[in-house]
Amino acid sequence: MSLKDKIHLQQLPRHIAIIMDGNGRWAKEKGQDRLYGHYHGVESVRQIVEGCAELGIGYLTLYAFSTENWDRPEDEVTGLMELLVETIKKEVETLNKNNIRLHVIGDMSMLPEYAKKELQEAIGQTAKNSGMNLVMALSYSSRWEIAQAIKNIASDVKNGSLEPSSISQQTLPKYLCTRNFPDPELMIRTSGEYRISNFLLYQIAYSELYFTNVLWPNFRKEELYKAIADFQNRERRFGKTSEQVKKESN
Ligand code: IPE
Ligand code: IPE
Ligand code: MG
């Protein structure tokens, strides 16, 4: 029996975010170079995108490249960037077949011209799809995103379109790259690291966190189902008591 049968389709997380980590260590275990790990990581991306779409997940955000990752050795950065962009380009047909809409979040100004162009094309080609939203976090970091948001808030205050006294908890999310997406309900990190590494810091305030030792190239559909089944066993209290939550769900 697949773990898929254990998943309650009425209680799926609306948005899953994944820190896809461990490609380098996976390659090292096999005596290969890091890029070999990234190539195999792409097959996990395919499977997880397909798995989420099959289940009916609304939003899937994948952390593919952080702003800090620009500081890796040049050959890894170049190889990884080419792999990511090529993969997205190649997958457009499959995305369209599965009604998946692509979005990209991150500091696009850091990307090489060819990458910006290819990404814009892929985003445009899938813009009419109405099924799952696939959000690729590319050259993304939360601190960059929050700094950008504050810059834009300050500029709106200066030009008179935003009143400082009207700023509330609802204001900042409207200035984040994720303004059109709900917050992730489930955040997964692979490879046995217990940290967030500058990913969606604001948005995961109430996400359920799931950490697994499985390295990203080994994270396939069964691992996804395991994470979702685990999520479905959590009691999400949002500050209330367990008794209140139980009463509300009856
Ligand atoms: C995740 O794998 C992919 C990216 C961060 C781009 P890593 O490349 O970080 O793999 P490890 O953590 O070194 O094993
Ligand atoms: C986080 O992984 C970034 C991505 C998965 C894209 P890293 O491998 O860069 O994170 P650290 O350096 O271990 O925190
Ligand atoms: Mg890593």
mmCIF file of N, CA, C and O and ligand atoms in Angstrom, residues 20-25 34 69 72 189 191 193 195, ligand 3:
data_model
loop_
_atom_site.group_PDB
_atom_site.id
_atom_site.type_symbol
_atom_site.label_atom_id
_atom_site.label_comp_id
_atom_site.label_asym_id
_atom_site.label_seq_id
_atom_site.Cartn_x
_atom_site.Cartn_y
_atom_site.Cartn_z
ATOM 1 N N MET A 20 15.025 22.478 -0.797
ATOM 2 C CA MET A 20 15.550 21.264 -1.449
ATOM 3 C C MET A 20 17.059 21.202 -1.186
ATOM 4 O O MET A 20 17.835 21.800 -1.919
ATOM 5 N N ASP A 21 17.465 20.467 -0.173
ATOM 6 C CA ASP A 21 18.873 20.491 0.218
ATOM 7 C C ASP A 21 19.489 19.092 0.187
ATOM 8 O O ASP A 21 18.799 18.094 0.407
ATOM 9 N N GLY A 22 20.785 19.047 -0.075
ATOM 10 C CA GLY A 22 21.516 17.778 0.025
ATOM 11 C C GLY A 22 22.037 17.222 -1.291
ATOM 12 O O GLY A 22 22.567 16.103 -1.325
ATOM 13 N N ASN A 23 21.920 17.998 -2.366
ATOM 14 C CA ASN A 23 22.416 17.507 -3.668
ATOM 15 C C ASN A 23 23.915 17.233 -3.635
ATOM 16 O O ASN A 23 24.398 16.235 -4.184
ATOM 17 N N GLY A 24 24.668 18.141 -3.008
ATOM 18 C CA GLY A 24 26.126 18.028 -2.962
ATOM 19 C C GLY A 24 26.559 16.783 -2.206
ATOM 20 O O GLY A 24 27.422 16.013 -2.665
ATOM 21 N N ARG A 25 25.938 16.565 -1.049
ATOM 22 C CA ARG A 25 26.312 15.396 -0.239
ATOM 23 C C ARG A 25 25.908 14.099 -0.933
ATOM 24 O O ARG A 25 26.604 13.093 -0.868
ATOM 25 N N ARG A 34 29.602 17.973 -7.485
ATOM 26 C CA ARG A 34 28.355 18.524 -6.961
ATOM 27 C C ARG A 34 27.279 18.700 -8.040
ATOM 28 O O ARG A 34 26.093 18.489 -7.796
ATOM 29 N N ASN A 69 23.716 31.676 -2.247
ATOM 30 C CA ASN A 69 24.326 30.663 -3.125
ATOM 31 C C ASN A 69 25.186 31.288 -4.238
ATOM 32 O O ASN A 69 26.025 30.606 -4.831
ATOM 33 N N ARG A 72 28.948 30.648 -3.982
ATOM 34 C CA ARG A 72 29.578 29.328 -4.203
ATOM 35 C C ARG A 72 30.613 29.439 -5.326
ATOM 36 O O ARG A 72 30.634 30.424 -6.061
ATOM 37 N N ARG A 189 12.116 20.564 4.876
ATOM 38 C CA ARG A 189 13.532 20.691 4.536
ATOM 39 C C ARG A 189 14.158 19.307 4.526
ATOM 40 O O ARG A 189 14.029 18.548 5.492
ATOM 41 N N SER A 191 17.626 16.713 3.935
ATOM 42 C CA SER A 191 19.067 16.571 4.179
ATOM 43 C C SER A 191 19.512 16.714 5.635
ATOM 44 O O SER A 191 20.706 16.814 5.906
ATOM 45 N N GLU A 193 19.282 19.066 7.848
ATOM 46 C CA GLU A 193 19.674 20.368 8.416
ATOM 47 C C GLU A 193 18.436 20.983 9.065
ATOM 48 O O GLU A 193 17.369 21.013 8.460
ATOM 49 N N ARG A 195 17.492 24.167 9.833
ATOM 50 C CA ARG A 195 17.472 25.619 9.760
ATOM 51 C C ARG A 195 16.679 26.073 8.541
ATOM 52 O O ARG A 195 16.338 25.268 7.672
HETATM 53 MG MG MG B 3 23.040 22.611 1.151
#
